[in-house]
mmCIF file with all atom_site columns, C-alpha atoms in Angstrom:
data_model
loop_
_atom_site.group_PDB
_atom_site.id
_atom_site.type_symbol
_atom_site.label_atom_id
_atom_site.label_alt_id
_atom_site.label_comp_id
_atom_site.label_asym_id
_atom_site.label_entity_id
_atom_site.label_seq_id
_atom_site.pdbx_PDB_ins_code
_atom_site.Cartn_x
_atom_site.Cartn_y
_atom_site.Cartn_z
_atom_site.occupancy
_atom_site.B_iso_or_equiv
_atom_site.pdbx_formal_charge
_atom_site.auth_seq_id
_atom_site.auth_comp_id
_atom_site.auth_asym_id
_atom_site.auth_atom_id
_atom_site.pdbx_PDB_model_num
ATOM 1   C CA . CYS A 1 1   ? 131.357 94.821 205.369 1.00 0.00 ? 1   CYS A CA 1
ATOM 2   C CA . ARG A 1 2   ? 132.633 95.493 201.952 1.00 0.00 ? 2   ARG A CA 1
ATOM 3   C CA . LYS A 1 3   ? 132.963 93.729 198.673 1.00 0.00 ? 3   LYS A CA 1
ATOM 4   C CA . LEU A 1 4   ? 136.479 92.703 197.729 1.00 0.00 ? 4   LEU A CA 1
ATOM 5   C CA . ASN A 1 5   ? 137.410 91.951 194.154 1.00 0.00 ? 5   ASN A CA 1
ATOM 6   C CA . ALA A 1 6   ? 141.141 91.330 194.257 1.00 0.00 ? 6   ALA A CA 1
ATOM 7   C CA . PRO A 1 7   ? 142.707 89.944 191.094 1.00 0.00 ? 7   PRO A CA 1
ATOM 8   C CA . GLU A 1 8   ? 143.321 86.208 191.403 1.00 0.00 ? 8   GLU A CA 1
ATOM 9   C CA . LYS A 1 9   ? 147.077 86.655 190.995 1.00 0.00 ? 9   LYS A CA 1
ATOM 10  C CA . GLU A 1 10  ? 147.161 88.899 194.062 1.00 0.00 ? 10  GLU A CA 1
ATOM 11  C CA . ASN A 1 11  ? 144.665 87.057 196.225 1.00 0.00 ? 11  ASN A CA 1
ATOM 12  C CA . PRO A 1 12  ? 143.271 83.631 195.347 1.00 0.00 ? 12  PRO A CA 1
ATOM 13  C CA . VAL A 1 13  ? 140.398 84.010 197.801 1.00 0.00 ? 13  VAL A CA 1
ATOM 14  C CA . LYS A 1 14  ? 137.418 86.140 196.823 1.00 0.00 ? 14  LYS A CA 1
ATOM 15  C CA . PHE A 1 15  ? 134.439 86.903 198.973 1.00 0.00 ? 15  PHE A CA 1
ATOM 16  C CA . LEU A 1 16  ? 131.456 89.166 199.164 1.00 0.00 ? 16  LEU A CA 1
ATOM 17  C CA . CYS A 1 17  ? 130.910 90.844 202.533 1.00 0.00 ? 17  CYS A CA 1
ATOM 18  C CA . CYS A 1 18  ? 130.186 88.208 205.179 1.00 0.00 ? 18  CYS A CA 1
ATOM 19  C CA . GLY A 1 19  ? 128.478 85.920 202.703 1.00 0.00 ? 19  GLY A CA 1
ATOM 20  C CA . ARG A 1 20  ? 129.599 82.908 200.783 1.00 0.00 ? 20  ARG A CA 1
ATOM 21  C CA . LEU A 1 21  ? 133.240 82.325 199.994 1.00 0.00 ? 21  LEU A CA 1
ATOM 22  C CA . GLU A 1 22  ? 134.292 81.549 196.470 1.00 0.00 ? 22  GLU A CA 1
ATOM 23  C CA . PHE A 1 23  ? 137.656 79.932 196.010 1.00 0.00 ? 23  PHE A CA 1
ATOM 24  C CA . SER A 1 24  ? 139.840 79.959 192.959 1.00 0.00 ? 24  SER A CA 1
ATOM 25  C CA . LEU A 1 25  ? 141.685 76.842 191.929 1.00 0.00 ? 25  LEU A CA 1
ATOM 26  C CA . GLN A 1 26  ? 145.053 78.510 192.444 1.00 0.00 ? 26  GLN A CA 1
ATOM 27  C CA . GLY A 1 27  ? 147.413 78.795 195.380 1.00 0.00 ? 27  GLY A CA 1
ATOM 28  C CA . GLU A 1 28  ? 145.859 78.964 198.822 1.00 0.00 ? 28  GLU A CA 1
ATOM 29  C CA . GLY A 1 29  ? 142.411 78.268 197.418 1.00 0.00 ? 29  GLY A CA 1
ATOM 30  C CA . ARG A 1 30  ? 143.239 74.607 196.962 1.00 0.00 ? 30  ARG A CA 1
ATOM 31  C CA . ARG A 1 31  ? 143.959 74.228 200.662 1.00 0.00 ? 31  ARG A CA 1
ATOM 32  C CA . VAL A 1 32  ? 140.725 75.985 201.607 1.00 0.00 ? 32  VAL A CA 1
ATOM 33  C CA . THR A 1 33  ? 138.714 73.924 199.134 1.00 0.00 ? 33  THR A CA 1
ATOM 34  C CA . ARG A 1 34  ? 140.206 70.770 200.636 1.00 0.00 ? 34  ARG A CA 1
ATOM 35  C CA . GLY A 1 35  ? 139.294 72.106 204.066 1.00 0.00 ? 35  GLY A CA 1
ATOM 36  C CA . LEU A 1 36  ? 135.687 72.661 203.031 1.00 0.00 ? 36  LEU A CA 1
ATOM 37  C CA . ALA A 1 37  ? 135.495 69.124 201.664 1.00 0.00 ? 37  ALA A CA 1
ATOM 38  C CA . ARG A 1 38  ? 136.921 67.796 204.937 1.00 0.00 ? 38  ARG A CA 1
ATOM 39  C CA . ARG A 1 39  ? 134.329 69.734 206.929 1.00 0.00 ? 39  ARG A CA 1
ATOM 40  C CA . GLN A 1 40  ? 131.558 68.251 204.811 1.00 0.00 ? 40  GLN A CA 1
ATOM 41  C CA . GLN A 1 41  ? 132.743 64.841 205.980 1.00 0.00 ? 41  GLN A CA 1
ATOM 42  C CA . ALA A 1 42  ? 133.250 65.994 209.577 1.00 0.00 ? 42  ALA A CA 1
ATOM 43  C CA . HIS A 1 43  ? 130.441 63.819 210.876 1.00 0.00 ? 43  HIS A CA 1
ATOM 44  C CA . GLU A 1 44  ? 132.642 60.799 210.133 1.00 0.00 ? 44  GLU A CA 1
ATOM 45  C CA . ARG A 1 45  ? 135.395 61.933 212.547 1.00 0.00 ? 45  ARG A CA 1
ATOM 46  C CA . PRO A 1 46  ? 135.508 62.843 216.218 1.00 0.00 ? 46  PRO A CA 1
ATOM 47  C CA . ALA A 1 47  ? 134.460 66.455 216.784 1.00 0.00 ? 47  ALA A CA 1
ATOM 48  C CA . GLY A 1 48  ? 137.843 67.498 218.163 1.00 0.00 ? 48  GLY A CA 1
ATOM 49  C CA . VAL A 1 49  ? 139.598 66.343 214.995 1.00 0.00 ? 49  VAL A CA 1
ATOM 50  C CA . ALA A 1 50  ? 137.118 68.179 212.770 1.00 0.00 ? 50  ALA A CA 1
ATOM 51  C CA . HIS A 1 51  ? 137.467 71.384 214.814 1.00 0.00 ? 51  HIS A CA 1
ATOM 52  C CA . ALA A 1 52  ? 141.259 71.177 214.753 1.00 0.00 ? 52  ALA A CA 1
ATOM 53  C CA . GLU A 1 53  ? 141.228 70.720 210.974 1.00 0.00 ? 53  GLU A CA 1
ATOM 54  C CA . ALA A 1 54  ? 138.789 73.613 210.565 1.00 0.00 ? 54  ALA A CA 1
ATOM 55  C CA . LEU A 1 55  ? 141.028 75.797 212.707 1.00 0.00 ? 55  LEU A CA 1
ATOM 56  C CA . ASP A 1 56  ? 144.024 74.833 210.609 1.00 0.00 ? 56  ASP A CA 1
ATOM 57  C CA . ASP A 1 57  ? 142.112 75.664 207.433 1.00 0.00 ? 57  ASP A CA 1
ATOM 58  C CA . THR A 1 58  ? 141.503 79.249 208.561 1.00 0.00 ? 58  THR A CA 1
ATOM 59  C CA . ILE A 1 59  ? 145.224 79.984 208.860 1.00 0.00 ? 59  ILE A CA 1
ATOM 60  C CA . ASP A 1 60  ? 145.835 80.238 205.103 1.00 0.00 ? 60  ASP A CA 1
ATOM 61  C CA . VAL A 1 61  ? 142.674 82.235 204.459 1.00 0.00 ? 61  VAL A CA 1
ATOM 62  C CA . ILE A 1 62  ? 143.470 84.780 207.163 1.00 0.00 ? 62  ILE A CA 1
ATOM 63  C CA . ALA A 1 63  ? 147.096 84.937 206.006 1.00 0.00 ? 63  ALA A CA 1
ATOM 64  C CA . ALA A 1 64  ? 145.868 85.740 202.483 1.00 0.00 ? 64  ALA A CA 1
ATOM 65  C CA . ASP A 1 65  ? 143.279 88.242 203.701 1.00 0.00 ? 65  ASP A CA 1
ATOM 66  C CA . ALA A 1 66  ? 143.249 89.327 207.340 1.00 0.00 ? 66  ALA A CA 1
ATOM 67  C CA . GLU A 1 67  ? 140.082 91.346 206.641 1.00 0.00 ? 67  GLU A CA 1
ATOM 68  C CA . ASN A 1 68  ? 138.021 88.242 205.831 1.00 0.00 ? 68  ASN A CA 1
ATOM 69  C CA . ALA A 1 69  ? 135.198 88.344 208.381 1.00 0.00 ? 69  ALA A CA 1
ATOM 70  C CA . GLU A 1 70  ? 133.903 84.889 207.534 1.00 0.00 ? 70  GLU A CA 1
ATOM 71  C CA . ALA A 1 71  ? 137.347 83.348 208.043 1.00 0.00 ? 71  ALA A CA 1
ATOM 72  C CA . TRP A 1 72  ? 137.550 84.971 211.479 1.00 0.00 ? 72  TRP A CA 1
ATOM 73  C CA . HIS A 1 73  ? 134.044 83.695 212.259 1.00 0.00 ? 73  HIS A CA 1
ATOM 74  C CA . ASN A 1 74  ? 135.041 80.178 211.187 1.00 0.00 ? 74  ASN A CA 1
ATOM 75  C CA . ARG A 1 75  ? 138.221 80.394 213.248 1.00 0.00 ? 75  ARG A CA 1
ATOM 76  C CA . ALA A 1 76  ? 136.199 81.449 216.286 1.00 0.00 ? 76  ALA A CA 1
ATOM 77  C CA . SER A 1 77  ? 133.731 78.600 215.782 1.00 0.00 ? 77  SER A CA 1
ATOM 78  C CA . ALA A 1 78  ? 136.560 76.074 215.551 1.00 0.00 ? 78  ALA A CA 1
ATOM 79  C CA . LEU A 1 79  ? 138.194 77.488 218.684 1.00 0.00 ? 79  LEU A CA 1
ATOM 80  C CA . ALA A 1 80  ? 134.883 77.314 220.544 1.00 0.00 ? 80  ALA A CA 1
ATOM 81  C CA . GLY A 1 81  ? 134.474 73.707 219.423 1.00 0.00 ? 81  GLY A CA 1
ATOM 82  C CA . LEU A 1 82  ? 137.881 72.979 220.905 1.00 0.00 ? 82  LEU A CA 1
ATOM 83  C CA . LYS A 1 83  ? 136.769 74.662 224.170 1.00 0.00 ? 83  LYS A CA 1
ATOM 84  C CA . ARG A 1 84  ? 139.348 77.432 223.714 1.00 0.00 ? 84  ARG A CA 1
ATOM 85  C CA . LEU A 1 85  ? 136.664 79.916 224.644 1.00 0.00 ? 85  LEU A CA 1
ATOM 86  C CA . HIS A 1 86  ? 138.717 83.017 225.419 1.00 0.00 ? 86  HIS A CA 1
ATOM 87  C CA . GLU A 1 87  ? 140.513 82.701 222.077 1.00 0.00 ? 87  GLU A CA 1
ATOM 88  C CA . ALA A 1 88  ? 137.148 82.160 220.402 1.00 0.00 ? 88  ALA A CA 1
ATOM 89  C CA . LEU A 1 89  ? 135.833 85.404 221.894 1.00 0.00 ? 89  LEU A CA 1
ATOM 90  C CA . ALA A 1 90  ? 138.819 87.314 220.532 1.00 0.00 ? 90  ALA A CA 1
ATOM 91  C CA . ALA A 1 91  ? 138.253 85.841 217.063 1.00 0.00 ? 91  ALA A CA 1
ATOM 92  C CA . TYR A 1 92  ? 134.513 86.661 217.187 1.00 0.00 ? 92  TYR A CA 1
ATOM 93  C CA . ASP A 1 93  ? 135.475 90.214 218.185 1.00 0.00 ? 93  ASP A CA 1
ATOM 94  C CA . LYS A 1 94  ? 137.669 90.450 215.083 1.00 0.00 ? 94  LYS A CA 1
ATOM 95  C CA . ALA A 1 95  ? 134.894 89.023 212.859 1.00 0.00 ? 95  ALA A CA 1
ATOM 96  C CA . LEU A 1 96  ? 132.393 91.496 214.281 1.00 0.00 ? 96  LEU A CA 1
ATOM 97  C CA . ALA A 1 97  ? 134.779 94.420 213.910 1.00 0.00 ? 97  ALA A CA 1
ATOM 98  C CA . LEU A 1 98  ? 134.918 93.551 210.207 1.00 0.00 ? 98  LEU A CA 1
ATOM 99  C CA . CYS A 1 99  ? 131.230 92.758 209.810 1.00 0.00 ? 99  CYS A CA 1
ATOM 100 C CA . PRO A 1 100 ? 129.042 94.041 212.662 1.00 0.00 ? 100 PRO A CA 1
ATOM 101 C CA . GLN A 1 101 ? 125.871 93.020 210.803 1.00 0.00 ? 101 GLN A CA 1
ATOM 102 C CA . SER A 1 102 ? 126.599 89.287 211.134 1.00 0.00 ? 102 SER A CA 1
ATOM 103 C CA . ALA A 1 103 ? 123.774 87.880 213.245 1.00 0.00 ? 103 ALA A CA 1
ATOM 104 C CA . ALA A 1 104 ? 125.494 84.480 213.271 1.00 0.00 ? 104 ALA A CA 1
ATOM 105 C CA . SER A 1 105 ? 128.661 85.965 214.763 1.00 0.00 ? 105 SER A CA 1
ATOM 106 C CA . TRP A 1 106 ? 126.672 87.769 217.459 1.00 0.00 ? 106 TRP A CA 1
ATOM 107 C CA . THR A 1 107 ? 124.751 84.590 218.291 1.00 0.00 ? 107 THR A CA 1
ATOM 108 C CA . ASN A 1 108 ? 127.872 82.436 218.410 1.00 0.00 ? 108 ASN A CA 1
ATOM 109 C CA . ARG A 1 109 ? 129.732 85.019 220.490 1.00 0.00 ? 109 ARG A CA 1
ATOM 110 C CA . GLY A 1 110 ? 126.767 84.999 222.873 1.00 0.00 ? 110 GLY A CA 1
ATOM 111 C CA . ASN A 1 111 ? 126.900 81.209 223.044 1.00 0.00 ? 111 ASN A CA 1
ATOM 112 C CA . THR A 1 112 ? 130.600 81.424 223.886 1.00 0.00 ? 112 THR A CA 1
ATOM 113 C CA . LEU A 1 113 ? 129.914 83.954 226.647 1.00 0.00 ? 113 LEU A CA 1
ATOM 114 C CA . ALA A 1 114 ? 127.152 81.708 227.990 1.00 0.00 ? 114 ALA A CA 1
ATOM 115 C CA . ALA A 1 115 ? 129.562 78.761 228.028 1.00 0.00 ? 115 ALA A CA 1
ATOM 116 C CA . LEU A 1 116 ? 131.828 80.932 230.186 1.00 0.00 ? 116 LEU A CA 1
ATOM 117 C CA . HIS A 1 117 ? 128.829 81.553 232.502 1.00 0.00 ? 117 HIS A CA 1
ATOM 118 C CA . ARG A 1 118 ? 128.741 85.211 231.445 1.00 0.00 ? 118 ARG A CA 1
ATOM 119 C CA . ARG A 1 119 ? 125.045 85.031 230.656 1.00 0.00 ? 119 ARG A CA 1
ATOM 120 C CA . GLU A 1 120 ? 124.157 88.691 231.199 1.00 0.00 ? 120 GLU A CA 1
ATOM 121 C CA . GLU A 1 121 ? 126.748 89.633 228.572 1.00 0.00 ? 121 GLU A CA 1
ATOM 122 C CA . ALA A 1 122 ? 125.464 86.850 226.341 1.00 0.00 ? 122 ALA A CA 1
ATOM 123 C CA . LEU A 1 123 ? 121.979 88.359 226.467 1.00 0.00 ? 123 LEU A CA 1
ATOM 124 C CA . VAL A 1 124 ? 123.356 91.562 224.963 1.00 0.00 ? 124 VAL A CA 1
ATOM 125 C CA . ASP A 1 125 ? 124.860 89.627 222.049 1.00 0.00 ? 125 ASP A CA 1
ATOM 126 C CA . PHE A 1 126 ? 121.678 87.633 221.455 1.00 0.00 ? 126 PHE A CA 1
ATOM 127 C CA . GLY A 1 127 ? 119.780 90.929 221.447 1.00 0.00 ? 127 GLY A CA 1
ATOM 128 C CA . ARG A 1 128 ? 122.151 92.320 218.833 1.00 0.00 ? 128 ARG A CA 1
ATOM 129 C CA . ALA A 1 129 ? 121.657 89.226 216.665 1.00 0.00 ? 129 ALA A CA 1
ATOM 130 C CA . LEU A 1 130 ? 117.895 89.567 216.970 1.00 0.00 ? 130 LEU A CA 1
ATOM 131 C CA . SER A 1 131 ? 118.043 93.273 216.113 1.00 0.00 ? 131 SER A CA 1
ATOM 132 C CA . ILE A 1 132 ? 119.637 92.215 212.809 1.00 0.00 ? 132 ILE A CA 1
ATOM 133 C CA . THR A 1 133 ? 117.410 89.209 212.154 1.00 0.00 ? 133 THR A CA 1
ATOM 134 C CA . ALA A 1 134 ? 114.318 89.213 214.359 1.00 0.00 ? 134 ALA A CA 1
ATOM 135 C CA . SER A 1 135 ? 113.257 85.757 213.198 1.00 0.00 ? 135 SER A CA 1
ATOM 136 C CA . ASP A 1 136 ? 116.567 84.053 214.079 1.00 0.00 ? 136 ASP A CA 1
ATOM 137 C CA . ILE A 1 137 ? 115.348 80.914 215.836 1.00 0.00 ? 137 ILE A CA 1
ATOM 138 C CA . GLU A 1 138 ? 118.840 79.968 217.012 1.00 0.00 ? 138 GLU A CA 1
ATOM 139 C CA . ALA A 1 139 ? 119.348 83.348 218.675 1.00 0.00 ? 139 ALA A CA 1
ATOM 140 C CA . LEU A 1 140 ? 115.893 83.202 220.261 1.00 0.00 ? 140 LEU A CA 1
ATOM 141 C CA . LEU A 1 141 ? 116.518 79.756 221.720 1.00 0.00 ? 141 LEU A CA 1
ATOM 142 C CA . ALA A 1 142 ? 120.014 80.671 222.885 1.00 0.00 ? 142 ALA A CA 1
ATOM 143 C CA . ARG A 1 143 ? 118.618 83.753 224.608 1.00 0.00 ? 143 ARG A CA 1
ATOM 144 C CA . ALA A 1 144 ? 115.839 81.637 226.143 1.00 0.00 ? 144 ALA A CA 1
ATOM 145 C CA . ASN A 1 145 ? 118.460 79.257 227.509 1.00 0.00 ? 145 ASN A CA 1
ATOM 146 C CA . ALA A 1 146 ? 120.487 82.106 229.039 1.00 0.00 ? 146 ALA A CA 1
ATOM 147 C CA . LEU A 1 147 ? 117.319 83.602 230.529 1.00 0.00 ? 147 LEU A CA 1
ATOM 148 C CA . PHE A 1 148 ? 116.418 80.207 231.994 1.00 0.00 ? 148 PHE A CA 1
ATOM 149 C CA . TYR A 1 149 ? 119.781 79.959 233.757 1.00 0.00 ? 149 TYR A CA 1
ATOM 150 C CA . LEU A 1 150 ? 119.315 83.494 235.057 1.00 0.00 ? 150 LEU A CA 1
ATOM 151 C CA . LYS A 1 151 ? 115.942 82.391 236.499 1.00 0.00 ? 151 LYS A CA 1
ATOM 152 C CA . ARG A 1 152 ? 114.061 84.821 234.259 1.00 0.00 ? 152 ARG A CA 1
ATOM 153 C CA . LEU A 1 153 ? 111.518 82.183 233.362 1.00 0.00 ? 153 LEU A CA 1
ATOM 154 C CA . PRO A 1 154 ? 108.665 84.290 231.909 1.00 0.00 ? 154 PRO A CA 1
ATOM 155 C CA . GLU A 1 155 ? 111.087 85.897 229.438 1.00 0.00 ? 155 GLU A CA 1
ATOM 156 C CA . ALA A 1 156 ? 112.628 82.519 228.586 1.00 0.00 ? 156 ALA A CA 1
ATOM 157 C CA . LEU A 1 157 ? 109.178 81.072 227.932 1.00 0.00 ? 157 LEU A CA 1
ATOM 158 C CA . ALA A 1 158 ? 108.251 84.036 225.718 1.00 0.00 ? 158 ALA A CA 1
ATOM 159 C CA . ASP A 1 159 ? 111.373 83.497 223.574 1.00 0.00 ? 159 ASP A CA 1
ATOM 160 C CA . CYS A 1 160 ? 110.603 79.769 223.285 1.00 0.00 ? 160 CYS A CA 1
ATOM 161 C CA . GLU A 1 161 ? 107.046 80.525 222.218 1.00 0.00 ? 161 GLU A CA 1
ATOM 162 C CA . THR A 1 162 ? 108.254 83.075 219.666 1.00 0.00 ? 162 THR A CA 1
ATOM 163 C CA . ALA A 1 163 ? 110.758 80.563 218.256 1.00 0.00 ? 163 ALA A CA 1
ATOM 164 C CA . LEU A 1 164 ? 108.086 77.888 218.088 1.00 0.00 ? 164 LEU A CA 1
ATOM 165 C CA . SER A 1 165 ? 105.743 80.245 216.221 1.00 0.00 ? 165 SER A CA 1
ATOM 166 C CA . LEU A 1 166 ? 108.440 80.715 213.572 1.00 0.00 ? 166 LEU A CA 1
ATOM 167 C CA . VAL A 1 167 ? 108.712 76.999 212.827 1.00 0.00 ? 167 VAL A CA 1
ATOM 168 C CA . PRO A 1 168 ? 106.900 76.188 209.556 1.00 0.00 ? 168 PRO A CA 1
ATOM 169 C CA . ASP A 1 169 ? 103.826 73.990 209.870 1.00 0.00 ? 169 ASP A CA 1
ATOM 170 C CA . HIS A 1 170 ? 103.571 74.556 213.613 1.00 0.00 ? 170 HIS A CA 1
ATOM 171 C CA . SER A 1 171 ? 100.048 74.189 214.866 1.00 0.00 ? 171 SER A CA 1
ATOM 172 C CA . ASP A 1 172 ? 98.979  75.283 218.347 1.00 0.00 ? 172 ASP A CA 1
#
Protein backbone atom coordinates (compact mmCIF):
# COMPACT_ATOMS: atom_id res chain seq x y z
CA CYS A 1 0.00 0.00 0.00
CA ARG A 2 1.21 3.44 -0.67
CA LYS A 3 -0.03 6.96 -0.39
CA LEU A 4 -0.84 8.65 -3.68
CA ASN A 5 -1.02 12.41 -3.96
CA ALA A 6 -1.60 13.06 -7.64
CA PRO A 7 -2.46 16.62 -8.61
CA GLU A 8 -6.19 17.00 -9.22
CA LYS A 9 -5.64 17.99 -12.85
CA GLU A 10 -3.89 14.67 -13.50
CA ASN A 11 -6.08 12.42 -11.40
CA PRO A 12 -9.35 13.56 -9.83
CA VAL A 13 -9.39 10.61 -7.43
CA LYS A 14 -7.18 10.71 -4.35
CA PHE A 15 -6.79 7.98 -1.81
CA LEU A 16 -4.63 6.92 1.06
CA CYS A 17 -3.50 3.29 0.99
CA CYS A 18 -6.52 1.00 1.27
CA GLY A 19 -8.42 3.46 3.42
CA ARG A 20 -11.09 5.99 2.69
CA LEU A 21 -11.49 7.48 -0.75
CA GLU A 22 -11.70 11.21 -1.15
CA PHE A 23 -13.18 12.50 -4.36
CA SER A 24 -12.65 15.84 -5.98
CA LEU A 25 -15.55 17.65 -7.57
CA GLN A 26 -13.93 17.48 -11.00
CA GLY A 27 -14.07 14.99 -13.84
CA GLU A 28 -14.46 11.35 -12.92
CA GLY A 29 -14.98 12.22 -9.27
CA ARG A 30 -18.51 13.37 -9.95
CA ARG A 31 -19.44 9.96 -11.31
CA VAL A 32 -17.90 8.20 -8.31
CA THR A 33 -19.58 10.57 -5.87
CA ARG A 34 -22.91 9.86 -7.56
CA GLY A 35 -22.13 6.16 -7.28
CA LEU A 36 -21.47 6.45 -3.56
CA ALA A 37 -24.76 8.29 -3.08
CA ARG A 38 -26.56 5.56 -5.04
CA ARG A 39 -24.98 2.87 -2.86
CA GLN A 40 -26.16 4.67 0.26
CA GLN A 41 -29.69 4.27 -1.07
CA ALA A 42 -29.10 0.68 -2.21
CA HIS A 43 -31.49 -0.74 0.35
CA GLU A 44 -34.33 0.83 -1.64
CA ARG A 45 -33.54 -1.21 -4.79
CA PRO A 46 -33.21 -4.90 -5.56
CA ALA A 47 -29.74 -6.19 -4.67
CA GLY A 48 -28.87 -7.10 -8.26
CA VAL A 49 -29.50 -3.53 -9.42
CA ALA A 50 -27.38 -2.08 -6.61
CA HIS A 51 -24.53 -4.50 -7.35
CA ALA A 52 -24.67 -3.75 -11.07
CA GLU A 53 -24.54 -0.01 -10.38
CA ALA A 54 -21.65 -0.48 -7.94
CA LEU A 55 -19.79 -2.51 -10.55
CA ASP A 56 -20.38 0.20 -13.12
CA ASP A 57 -19.10 2.83 -10.69
CA THR A 58 -15.74 1.07 -10.34
CA ILE A 59 -15.00 1.32 -14.06
CA ASP A 60 -14.16 5.04 -14.01
CA VAL A 61 -12.14 4.80 -10.81
CA ILE A 62 -10.03 1.92 -12.10
CA ALA A 63 -9.64 3.66 -15.47
CA ALA A 64 -8.33 6.75 -13.66
CA ASP A 65 -6.08 4.72 -11.36
CA ALA A 66 -5.57 1.01 -11.98
CA GLU A 67 -3.51 0.83 -8.77
CA ASN A 68 -6.48 1.73 -6.55
CA ALA A 69 -6.81 -1.26 -4.22
CA GLU A 70 -10.11 -0.13 -2.75
CA ALA A 71 -11.66 0.22 -6.21
CA TRP A 72 -10.59 -3.34 -7.03
CA HIS A 73 -12.02 -4.52 -3.70
CA ASN A 74 -15.31 -2.76 -4.45
CA ARG A 75 -15.37 -4.24 -7.94
CA ALA A 76 -14.83 -7.71 -6.50
CA SER A 77 -17.60 -7.21 -3.94
CA ALA A 78 -20.02 -6.10 -6.65
CA LEU A 79 -19.08 -9.08 -8.83
CA ALA A 80 -19.58 -11.44 -5.89
CA GLY A 81 -22.98 -9.87 -5.24
CA LEU A 82 -23.88 -10.60 -8.85
CA LYS A 83 -22.74 -14.23 -8.35
CA ARG A 84 -19.89 -13.76 -10.84
CA LEU A 85 -17.62 -15.52 -8.40
CA HIS A 86 -14.65 -16.39 -10.60
CA GLU A 87 -14.42 -12.78 -11.78
CA ALA A 88 -14.74 -11.65 -8.16
CA LEU A 89 -11.79 -13.84 -7.17
CA ALA A 90 -9.65 -12.28 -9.90
CA ALA A 91 -10.58 -8.78 -8.71
CA TYR A 92 -9.84 -9.68 -5.07
CA ASP A 93 -6.47 -11.03 -6.23
CA LYS A 94 -5.73 -7.67 -7.85
CA ALA A 95 -6.83 -5.77 -4.72
CA LEU A 96 -4.64 -7.97 -2.53
CA ALA A 97 -1.66 -7.64 -4.86
CA LEU A 98 -1.95 -3.89 -4.33
CA CYS A 99 -2.72 -4.02 -0.62
CA PRO A 100 -1.93 -7.38 1.01
CA GLN A 101 -2.69 -5.97 4.47
CA SER A 102 -6.42 -5.59 3.75
CA ALA A 103 -8.18 -7.92 6.18
CA ALA A 104 -11.52 -7.12 4.53
CA SER A 105 -10.23 -8.24 1.13
CA TRP A 106 -8.90 -11.49 2.59
CA THR A 107 -12.19 -12.14 4.38
CA ASN A 108 -14.29 -11.38 1.31
CA ARG A 109 -12.04 -13.48 -0.91
CA GLY A 110 -12.46 -16.31 1.59
CA ASN A 111 -16.23 -15.87 1.48
CA THR A 112 -16.10 -16.07 -2.32
CA LEU A 113 -14.03 -19.27 -2.16
CA ALA A 114 -16.50 -20.71 0.36
CA ALA A 115 -19.38 -19.87 -1.98
CA LEU A 116 -17.54 -21.91 -4.62
CA HIS A 117 -17.32 -24.78 -2.08
CA ARG A 118 -13.55 -24.33 -1.86
CA ARG A 119 -13.66 -24.19 1.92
CA GLU A 120 -10.14 -25.43 2.65
CA GLU A 121 -8.76 -22.57 0.55
CA ALA A 122 -11.19 -20.20 2.24
CA LEU A 123 -9.76 -21.16 5.63
CA VAL A 124 -6.35 -19.95 4.49
CA ASP A 125 -7.79 -16.56 3.55
CA PHE A 126 -9.71 -16.23 6.81
CA GLY A 127 -6.48 -17.06 8.64
CA ARG A 128 -4.67 -14.32 6.74
CA ALA A 129 -7.40 -11.82 7.65
CA LEU A 130 -7.17 -12.83 11.29
CA SER A 131 -3.37 -12.54 11.25
CA ILE A 132 -3.88 -8.88 10.27
CA THR A 133 -6.78 -8.17 12.62
CA ALA A 134 -7.16 -10.86 15.28
CA SER A 135 -10.41 -9.38 16.57
CA ASP A 136 -12.19 -9.40 13.18
CA ILE A 137 -15.58 -10.84 14.12
CA GLU A 138 -16.64 -11.22 10.48
CA ALA A 139 -13.55 -13.27 9.65
CA LEU A 140 -13.99 -15.40 12.77
CA LEU A 141 -17.61 -16.18 11.95
CA ALA A 142 -16.84 -16.84 8.29
CA ARG A 143 -14.08 -19.23 9.32
CA ALA A 144 -16.44 -20.88 11.82
CA ASN A 145 -18.97 -21.39 9.03
CA ALA A 146 -16.36 -22.96 6.73
CA LEU A 147 -15.16 -25.19 9.57
CA PHE A 148 -18.75 -26.25 10.24
CA TYR A 149 -19.22 -27.34 6.63
CA LEU A 150 -15.93 -29.23 6.81
CA LYS A 151 -17.29 -31.05 9.89
CA ARG A 152 -14.57 -29.58 12.11
CA LEU A 153 -17.07 -28.75 14.80
CA PRO A 154 -14.81 -28.16 17.84
CA GLU A 155 -12.81 -25.58 15.86
CA ALA A 156 -15.99 -23.96 14.54
CA LEU A 157 -17.37 -23.70 18.07
CA ALA A 158 -14.11 -22.17 19.33
CA ASP A 159 -14.27 -19.45 16.64
CA CYS A 160 -17.92 -18.73 17.50
CA GLU A 161 -17.06 -18.44 21.18
CA THR A 162 -14.13 -16.14 20.40
CA ALA A 163 -16.36 -13.94 18.22
CA LEU A 164 -19.01 -13.83 20.91
CA SER A 165 -16.43 -12.79 23.51
CA LEU A 166 -15.52 -9.81 21.31
CA VAL A 167 -19.07 -8.47 21.23
CA PRO A 168 -19.39 -5.48 23.59
CA ASP A 169 -21.66 -5.98 26.60
CA HIS A 170 -21.68 -9.76 26.18
CA SER A 171 -22.28 -11.53 29.44
CA ASP A 172 -21.75 -15.27 29.87
